[in-house]
XYZ file of C-alpha atoms in Angstrom:
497
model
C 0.000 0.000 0.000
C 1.075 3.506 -0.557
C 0.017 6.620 -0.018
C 0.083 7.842 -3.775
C -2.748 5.949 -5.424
C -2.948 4.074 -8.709
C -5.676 6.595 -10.997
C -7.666 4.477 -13.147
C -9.027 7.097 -16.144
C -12.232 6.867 -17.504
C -11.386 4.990 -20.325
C -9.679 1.787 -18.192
C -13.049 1.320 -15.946
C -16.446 0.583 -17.340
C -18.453 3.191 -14.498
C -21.200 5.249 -15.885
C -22.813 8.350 -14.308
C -26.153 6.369 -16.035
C -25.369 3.371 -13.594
C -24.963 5.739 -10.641
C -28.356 6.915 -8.956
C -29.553 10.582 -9.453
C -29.771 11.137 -6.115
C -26.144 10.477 -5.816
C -25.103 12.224 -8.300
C -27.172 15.755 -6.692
C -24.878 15.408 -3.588
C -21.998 14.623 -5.748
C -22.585 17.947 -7.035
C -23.689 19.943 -4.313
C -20.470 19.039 -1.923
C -18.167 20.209 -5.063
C -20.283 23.519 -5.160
C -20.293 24.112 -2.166
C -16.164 23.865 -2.255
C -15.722 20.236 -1.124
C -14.155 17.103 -2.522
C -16.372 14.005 -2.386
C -16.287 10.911 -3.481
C -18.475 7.556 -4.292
C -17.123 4.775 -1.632
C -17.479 1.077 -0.699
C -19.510 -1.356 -2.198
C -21.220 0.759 -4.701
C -17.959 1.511 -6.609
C -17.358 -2.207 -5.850
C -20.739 -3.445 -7.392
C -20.711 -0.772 -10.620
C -16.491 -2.234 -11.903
C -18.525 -5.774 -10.999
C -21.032 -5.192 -13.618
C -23.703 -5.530 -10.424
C -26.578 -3.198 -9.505
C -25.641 -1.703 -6.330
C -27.718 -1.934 -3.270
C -27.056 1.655 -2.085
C -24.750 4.300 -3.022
C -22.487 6.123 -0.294
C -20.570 8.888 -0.379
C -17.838 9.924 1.395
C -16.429 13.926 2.187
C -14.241 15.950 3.419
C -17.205 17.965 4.990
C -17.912 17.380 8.660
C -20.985 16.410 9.781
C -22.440 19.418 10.832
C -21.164 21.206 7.820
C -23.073 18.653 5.685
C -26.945 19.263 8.077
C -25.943 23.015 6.762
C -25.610 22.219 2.990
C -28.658 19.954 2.862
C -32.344 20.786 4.302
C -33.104 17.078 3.839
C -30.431 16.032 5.976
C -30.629 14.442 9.350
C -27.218 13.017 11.505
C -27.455 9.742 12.931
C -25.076 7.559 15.021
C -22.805 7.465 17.899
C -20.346 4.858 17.132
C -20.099 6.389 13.908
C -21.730 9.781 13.120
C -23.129 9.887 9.940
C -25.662 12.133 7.604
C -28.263 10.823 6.005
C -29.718 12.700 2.796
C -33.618 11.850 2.690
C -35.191 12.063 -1.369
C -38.560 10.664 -1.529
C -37.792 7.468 -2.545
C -33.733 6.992 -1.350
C -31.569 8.167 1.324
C -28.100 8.685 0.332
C -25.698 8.159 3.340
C -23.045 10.746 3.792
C -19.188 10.239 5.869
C -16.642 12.297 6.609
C -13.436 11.069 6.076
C -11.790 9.107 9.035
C -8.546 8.463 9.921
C -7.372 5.811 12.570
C -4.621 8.251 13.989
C -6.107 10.633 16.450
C -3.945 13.353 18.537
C -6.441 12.222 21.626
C -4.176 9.152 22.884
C -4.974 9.483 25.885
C -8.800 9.692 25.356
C -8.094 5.999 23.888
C -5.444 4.847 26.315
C -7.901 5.362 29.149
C -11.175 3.940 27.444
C -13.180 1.914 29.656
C -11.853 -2.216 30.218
C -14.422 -4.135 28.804
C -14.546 -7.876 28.216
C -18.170 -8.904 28.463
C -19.168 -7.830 25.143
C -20.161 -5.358 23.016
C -23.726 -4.727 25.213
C -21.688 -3.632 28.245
C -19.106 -1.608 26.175
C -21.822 0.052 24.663
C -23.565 1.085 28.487
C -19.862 2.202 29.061
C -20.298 4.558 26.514
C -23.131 5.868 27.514
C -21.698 6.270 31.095
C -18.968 8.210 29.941
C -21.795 10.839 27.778
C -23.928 11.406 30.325
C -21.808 11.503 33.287
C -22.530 14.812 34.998
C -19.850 16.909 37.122
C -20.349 16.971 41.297
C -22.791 19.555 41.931
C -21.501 22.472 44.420
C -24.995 22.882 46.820
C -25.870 26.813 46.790
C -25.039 29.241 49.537
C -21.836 26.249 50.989
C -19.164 27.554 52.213
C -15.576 27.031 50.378
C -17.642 24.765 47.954
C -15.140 25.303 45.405
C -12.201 24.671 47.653
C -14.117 21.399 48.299
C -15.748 20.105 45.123
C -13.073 22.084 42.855
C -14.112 24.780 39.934
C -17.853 24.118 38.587
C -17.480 23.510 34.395
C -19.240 25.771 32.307
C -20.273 22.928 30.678
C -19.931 19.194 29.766
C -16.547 17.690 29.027
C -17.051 16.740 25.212
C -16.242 12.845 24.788
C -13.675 11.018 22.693
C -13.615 10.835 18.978
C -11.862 7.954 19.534
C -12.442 5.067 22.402
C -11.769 1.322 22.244
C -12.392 -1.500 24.393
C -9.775 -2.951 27.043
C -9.403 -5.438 23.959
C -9.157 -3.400 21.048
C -12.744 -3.128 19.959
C -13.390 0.369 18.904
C -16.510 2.162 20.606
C -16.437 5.234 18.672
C -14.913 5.486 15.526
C -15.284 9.946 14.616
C -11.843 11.186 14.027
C -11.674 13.101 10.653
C -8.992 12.267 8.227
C -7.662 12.885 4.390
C -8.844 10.431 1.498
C -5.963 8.391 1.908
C -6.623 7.670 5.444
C -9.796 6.820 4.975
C -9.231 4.052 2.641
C -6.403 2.413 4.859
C -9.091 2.311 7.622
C -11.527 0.830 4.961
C -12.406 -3.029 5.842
C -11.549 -5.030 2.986
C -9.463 -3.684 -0.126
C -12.106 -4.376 -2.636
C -14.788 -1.679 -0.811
C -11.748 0.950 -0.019
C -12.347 2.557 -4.340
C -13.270 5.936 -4.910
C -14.661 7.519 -7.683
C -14.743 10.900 -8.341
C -17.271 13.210 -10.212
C -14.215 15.894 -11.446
C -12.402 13.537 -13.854
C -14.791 10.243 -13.370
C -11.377 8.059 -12.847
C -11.213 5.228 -9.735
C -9.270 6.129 -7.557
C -7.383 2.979 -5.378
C -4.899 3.646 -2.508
C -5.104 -0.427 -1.435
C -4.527 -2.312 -4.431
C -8.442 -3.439 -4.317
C -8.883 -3.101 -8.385
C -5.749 -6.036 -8.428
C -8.096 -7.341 -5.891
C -11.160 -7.318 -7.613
C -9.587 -8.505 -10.411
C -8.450 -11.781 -9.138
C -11.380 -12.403 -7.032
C -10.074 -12.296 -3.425
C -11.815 -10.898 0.051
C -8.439 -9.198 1.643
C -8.695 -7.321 4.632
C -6.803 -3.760 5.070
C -3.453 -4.038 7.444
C -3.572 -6.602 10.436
C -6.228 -8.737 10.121
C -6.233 -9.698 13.541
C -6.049 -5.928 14.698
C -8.549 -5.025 12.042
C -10.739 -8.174 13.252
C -10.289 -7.502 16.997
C -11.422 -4.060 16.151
C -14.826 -5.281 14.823
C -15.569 -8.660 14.914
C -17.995 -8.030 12.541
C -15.911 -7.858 9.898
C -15.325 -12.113 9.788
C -19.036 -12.053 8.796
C -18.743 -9.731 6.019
C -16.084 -11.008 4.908
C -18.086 -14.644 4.727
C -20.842 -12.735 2.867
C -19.100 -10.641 0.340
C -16.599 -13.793 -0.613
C -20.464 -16.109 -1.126
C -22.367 -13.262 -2.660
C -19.460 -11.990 -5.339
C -18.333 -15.386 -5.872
C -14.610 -14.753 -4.494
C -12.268 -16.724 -2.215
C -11.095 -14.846 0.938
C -7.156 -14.138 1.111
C -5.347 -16.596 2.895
C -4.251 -14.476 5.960
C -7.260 -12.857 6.192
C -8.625 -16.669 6.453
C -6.746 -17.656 9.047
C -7.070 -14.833 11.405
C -10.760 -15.759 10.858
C -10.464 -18.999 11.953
C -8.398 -18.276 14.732
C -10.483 -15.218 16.237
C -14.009 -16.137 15.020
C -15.148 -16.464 18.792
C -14.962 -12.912 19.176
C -18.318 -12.562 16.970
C -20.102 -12.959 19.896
C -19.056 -9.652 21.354
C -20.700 -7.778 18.762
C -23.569 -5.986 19.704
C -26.965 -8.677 19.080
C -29.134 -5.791 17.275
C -25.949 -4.911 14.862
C -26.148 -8.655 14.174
C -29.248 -9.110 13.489
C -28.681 -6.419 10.691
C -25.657 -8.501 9.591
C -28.223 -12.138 9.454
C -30.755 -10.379 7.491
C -27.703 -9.520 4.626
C -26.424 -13.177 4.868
C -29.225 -15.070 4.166
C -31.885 -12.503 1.988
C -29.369 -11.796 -0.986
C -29.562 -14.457 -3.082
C -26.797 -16.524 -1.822
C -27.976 -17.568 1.639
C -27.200 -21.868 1.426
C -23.799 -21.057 0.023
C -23.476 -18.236 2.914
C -24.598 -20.727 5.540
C -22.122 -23.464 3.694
C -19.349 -21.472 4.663
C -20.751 -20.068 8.215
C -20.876 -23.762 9.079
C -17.210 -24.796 7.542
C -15.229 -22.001 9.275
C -17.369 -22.447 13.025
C -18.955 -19.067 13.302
C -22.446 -20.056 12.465
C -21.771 -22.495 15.475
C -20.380 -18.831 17.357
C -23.707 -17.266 15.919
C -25.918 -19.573 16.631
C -24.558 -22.282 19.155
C -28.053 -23.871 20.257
C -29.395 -24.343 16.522
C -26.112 -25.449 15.513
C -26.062 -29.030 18.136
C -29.396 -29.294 16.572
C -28.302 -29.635 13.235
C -25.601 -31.605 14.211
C -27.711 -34.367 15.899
C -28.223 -36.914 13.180
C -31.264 -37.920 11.864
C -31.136 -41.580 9.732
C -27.416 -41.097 10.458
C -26.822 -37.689 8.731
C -26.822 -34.485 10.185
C -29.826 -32.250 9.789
C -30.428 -30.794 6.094
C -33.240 -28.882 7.170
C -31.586 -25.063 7.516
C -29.813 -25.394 4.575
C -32.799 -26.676 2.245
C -35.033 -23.809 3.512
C -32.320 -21.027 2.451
C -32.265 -22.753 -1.015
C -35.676 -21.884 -1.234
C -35.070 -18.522 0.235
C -32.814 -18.015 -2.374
C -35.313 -19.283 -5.681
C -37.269 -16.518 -4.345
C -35.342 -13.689 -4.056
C -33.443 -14.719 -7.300
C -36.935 -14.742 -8.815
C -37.285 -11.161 -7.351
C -39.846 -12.212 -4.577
C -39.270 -10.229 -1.055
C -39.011 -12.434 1.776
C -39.571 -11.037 5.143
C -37.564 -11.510 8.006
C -39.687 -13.418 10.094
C -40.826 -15.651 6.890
C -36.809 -16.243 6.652
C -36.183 -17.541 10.473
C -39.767 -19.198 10.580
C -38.284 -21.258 7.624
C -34.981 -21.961 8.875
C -35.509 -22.825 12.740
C -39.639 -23.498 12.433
C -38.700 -27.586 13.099
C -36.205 -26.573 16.126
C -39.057 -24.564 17.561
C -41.876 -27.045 16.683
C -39.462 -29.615 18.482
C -39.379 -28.090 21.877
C -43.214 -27.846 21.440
C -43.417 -31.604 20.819
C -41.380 -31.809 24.277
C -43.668 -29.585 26.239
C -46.779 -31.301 25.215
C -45.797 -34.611 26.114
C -45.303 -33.339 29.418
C -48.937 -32.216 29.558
C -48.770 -28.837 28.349
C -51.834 -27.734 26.522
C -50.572 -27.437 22.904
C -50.912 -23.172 22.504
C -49.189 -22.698 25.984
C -46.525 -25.608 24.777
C -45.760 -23.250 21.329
C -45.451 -20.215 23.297
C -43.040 -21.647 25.773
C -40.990 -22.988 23.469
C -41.011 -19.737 21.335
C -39.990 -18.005 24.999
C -37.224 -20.592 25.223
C -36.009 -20.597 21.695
C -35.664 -16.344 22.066
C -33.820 -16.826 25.006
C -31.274 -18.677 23.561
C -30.903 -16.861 20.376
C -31.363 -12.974 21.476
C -27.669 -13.270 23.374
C -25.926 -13.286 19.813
C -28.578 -12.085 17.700
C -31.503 -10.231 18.649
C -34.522 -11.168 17.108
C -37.326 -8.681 17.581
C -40.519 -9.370 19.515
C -42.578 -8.923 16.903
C -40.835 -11.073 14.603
C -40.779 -14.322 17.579
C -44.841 -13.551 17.485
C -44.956 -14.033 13.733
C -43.225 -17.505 13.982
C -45.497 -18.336 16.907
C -48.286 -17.212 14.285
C -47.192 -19.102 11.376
C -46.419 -22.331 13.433
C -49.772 -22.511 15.148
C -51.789 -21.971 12.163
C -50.269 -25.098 10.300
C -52.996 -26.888 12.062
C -55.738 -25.076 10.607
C -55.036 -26.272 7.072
C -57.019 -29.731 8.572
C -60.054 -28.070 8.591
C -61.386 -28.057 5.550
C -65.081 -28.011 6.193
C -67.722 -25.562 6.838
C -67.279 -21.953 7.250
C -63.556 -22.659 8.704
C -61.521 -22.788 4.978
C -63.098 -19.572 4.169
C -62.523 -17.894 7.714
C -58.921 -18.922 7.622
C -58.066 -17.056 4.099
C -59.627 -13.902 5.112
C -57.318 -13.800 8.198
C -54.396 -11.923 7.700
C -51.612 -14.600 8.231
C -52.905 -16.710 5.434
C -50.152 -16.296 3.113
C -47.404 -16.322 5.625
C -48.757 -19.459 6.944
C -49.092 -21.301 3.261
C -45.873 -20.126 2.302
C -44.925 -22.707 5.547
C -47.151 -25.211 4.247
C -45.846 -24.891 0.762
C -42.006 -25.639 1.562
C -42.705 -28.192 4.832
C -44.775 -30.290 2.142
C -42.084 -29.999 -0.672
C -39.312 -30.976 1.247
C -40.992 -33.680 3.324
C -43.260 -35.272 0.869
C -46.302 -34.682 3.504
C -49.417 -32.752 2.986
C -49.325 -32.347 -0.553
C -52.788 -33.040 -1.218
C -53.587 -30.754 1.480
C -51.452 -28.327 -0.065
C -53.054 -28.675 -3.557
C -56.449 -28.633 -1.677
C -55.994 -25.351 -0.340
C -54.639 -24.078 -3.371
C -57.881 -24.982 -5.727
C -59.787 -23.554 -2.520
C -57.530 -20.085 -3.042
C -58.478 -20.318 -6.603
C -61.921 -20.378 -6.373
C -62.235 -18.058 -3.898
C -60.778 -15.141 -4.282
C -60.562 -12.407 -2.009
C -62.035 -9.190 -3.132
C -60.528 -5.477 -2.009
C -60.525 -4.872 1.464
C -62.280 -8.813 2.093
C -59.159 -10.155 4.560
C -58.797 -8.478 7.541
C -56.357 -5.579 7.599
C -53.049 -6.578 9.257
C -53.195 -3.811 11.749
C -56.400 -4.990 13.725
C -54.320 -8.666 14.525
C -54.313 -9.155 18.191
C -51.525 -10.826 19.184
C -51.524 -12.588 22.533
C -48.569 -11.699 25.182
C -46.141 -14.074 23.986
C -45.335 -15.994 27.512
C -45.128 -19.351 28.495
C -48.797 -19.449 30.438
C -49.754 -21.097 34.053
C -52.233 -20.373 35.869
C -53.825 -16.886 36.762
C -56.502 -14.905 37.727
C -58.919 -13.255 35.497
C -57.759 -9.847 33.658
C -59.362 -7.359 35.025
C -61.450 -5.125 32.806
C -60.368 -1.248 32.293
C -62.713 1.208 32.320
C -63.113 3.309 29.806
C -62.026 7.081 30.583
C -64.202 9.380 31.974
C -66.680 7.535 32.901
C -67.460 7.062 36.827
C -69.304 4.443 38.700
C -72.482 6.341 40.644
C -72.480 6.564 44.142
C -75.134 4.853 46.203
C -78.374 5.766 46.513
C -77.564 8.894 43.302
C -80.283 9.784 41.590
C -79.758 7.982 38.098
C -79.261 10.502 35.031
């Protein structure tokens, strides 16, 4: 790497401004007039020398933040870890960085960061200790308070840009740098390219067009510093080499291998992000392939991982990996798949398993699904926090396999109105096709669909499903009944009105 980078004109590199979103292209512009450089970063330059439609398009400045909220009126700053303007357009947001730099004059900011070694939750409530910690008090009217307490501040000490971990995982990553310093502190070499809107040429400072070229995932400097840093970076680096097609650089694979149990200090909501990108992209079952070979899908997901390693007719469970490859026909076909339809696939047999448990111990079979939805939460939201409302849309989906038996009457009829018909058949669909079973229920209900269809505004709207507290249930008292405001109960022996 060096710090004069390789220029790659316009007529070496196949990038169009007709590729490149409009939106873009306005802040592009609008930085420059407004006497800033700026530059189109990461996976978007990545994606356009690919050939590939880019997911999003980022940008990256030499304008601070704050400078930035003053250029745009449809800006809004986000972040903590990493402070960052978004640029909302009706139908995009454009995301907005200054330059960073991993050299910071504040060395002692970072030399005295908070110890932390229980994860990224409890470095993240150290950060917010150190924000909102307030200065002593001095009680008005004492006596030689400031000879006690010391000199009030005028105001609050402003935190570190820059703070890491006791192990080397950076907290807050918002010291400004030049271009070149912001590629170095890039995460792999192929998402560290620039292009610019002056002269339209790439510009690469970490050899990531050789990179790119020969189809290799490399990380940027140490990969064991850079890893330790954020241990998200193993998963990307898992993604990007599945989705693109690439192997990942043979240091950079090692230090995976070795340090791949620090995944599970990354924060559980950050990761849940990260889960969503693995598995909804197209190339989930070759994503989960290589989660599985190099351990960290047994980091990310150590309960569901014994499961699929108990063997069933003497081969380990093919269940996850058969319901991404039919995540993956439909998003390759263009179909959206929600979250919830995505882990209801994958771990609905887990879940349904622990049900099976509970009811043979005499739990009532609706209390027996929400307990073992409770218990299947509880061991997942440590590494990867699943949202509520997702766990109650599994609970959904599982308990409503069993009213595909009733096929008679007004119940067929009652069922496809209800909203979580389709998320429910979609189930029914893949369980069937995988497992032989059902399928002339299946093809029952789909004749039934056909000859039935609902009209506008038939099924009931989404928003007026009631779901139940999801909790395992035991015995209580009746709920008591809230009154409705402003209404009073009349006193004794009042004259009615």
């Amino acid at each position: 790497m060096s710090d004069q980078p390789v220029i790659i004109p316009r007529s070496d590199h196949p990038i169009s401004r007709k590729w490149i979103s409009q939106n873009a292209i306005r802040v592009l512009y609008r930085l420059k007039e407004s006497g800033h450089l700026a530059y189109l970063v990461g996976g978007g330059v990545r994606d356009l020398l690919l050939g590939r439609e880019p997911k999003d398009f980022d940008i990256a400045t030499d304008a601070k933040p704050n400078e930035i909220k003053k250029i745009f009126r449809n800006c809004r700053l986000i972040g903590r870890r990493f402070r960052l303007a978004h640029i909302h357009f009706h139908d995009e947001i454009i995301e907005v960085a200054t330059f960073r730099s991993n050299i910071t004059d504040e060395e002692s900011a970072v030399e005295t960061a908070v110890n932390v070694d229980a994860g990224a939750s409890a470095s993240m409530q150290a950060i917010a200790r150190t924000e909102t910690a307030v200065p002593d008090t001095v009680l008005p009217g004492s006596t030689n308070s400031a000879e006690v307490h010391g000199p009030v501040p005028s105001e609050r000490p402003r935190p570190p840009r820059m703070l890491k971990s006791g192990d080397g995982m950076i907290l807050r990553d918002n010291v400004f740098g030049t271009p070149e310093q912001d590629a170095i502190r890039r995460d792999f070499t192929v998402n560290a390219l620039f292009y610019g809107i002056v002269d339209y040429a790439v510009i690469d400072y970490v050899g990531g067009m050789d990179d790119l070229q020969k189809g290799l995932i490399r990380i940027i400097g140490d990969p064991v510093v850079r890893f330790t840093e954020d241990p998200v970076r193993m998963v990307r680096a898992v993604r990007f080499a599945a989705v693109l097609g690439f192997e990942i650089e043979a240091r950079t694979y090692e230090a995976l291998l070795d340090h791949k149990d620090k995944i599970a200090l990354a924060s559980p909501a950050r990761m849940y992000e990260e889960v969503q990108k693995l598995f909804l992209l197209g190339e989930g079952e070759k994503t989960f392939q290589m989660l599985r070979h190099t351990g960290m899908f047994g980091v990310l997901f150590p309960h569901i991982n014994a499961w699929i390693d108990t063997e069933e007719e003497g081969f380990p469970h093919t269940w996850v990996g058969k319901a991404l490859e039919w995540v993956d026909t439909c998003v390759q076909a263009g179909r959206k798949v929600q979250p919830h339809i995505l882990f209801c696939l994958m771990f609905g047999p887990y879940v349904e398993m622990k049900a099976a448990g509970l009811r043979s111990g005499g739990m009532a079979p609706l209390d027996a699904l929400d307990a073992a939805v409770v218990e299947f939460l509880a061991e997942i939201v440590p590494r990867v926090q699943v949202p509520r409302k997702v766990a109650l849309a599994i609970r959904e989906i599982l308990w409503n396999q069993g009213r595909f038996e009733k096929t008679q009457g007004k119940a067929p009829l009652y069922f496809l109105r209800r909203p979580g018909f389709a998320d429910a058949f979609e189930y029914l669909r893949f369980t069937s096709e995988l497992t032989g079973e059902r399928l002339e229920l299946r093809a029952w209900w789909k004749e039934f669909f056909k000859a039935h269809p609902l009209q506008p505004g038939e099924a009931v709207p989404a928003q007026e499903r009631k779901a139940a507290p999801l909790q395992a249930k035991g015995p209580e008292g009746r709920k008591r009944r809230r009154r409705r405001p402003g209404r009073s109960r009349p006193k004794p022996g009042a004259p009615k009105t």
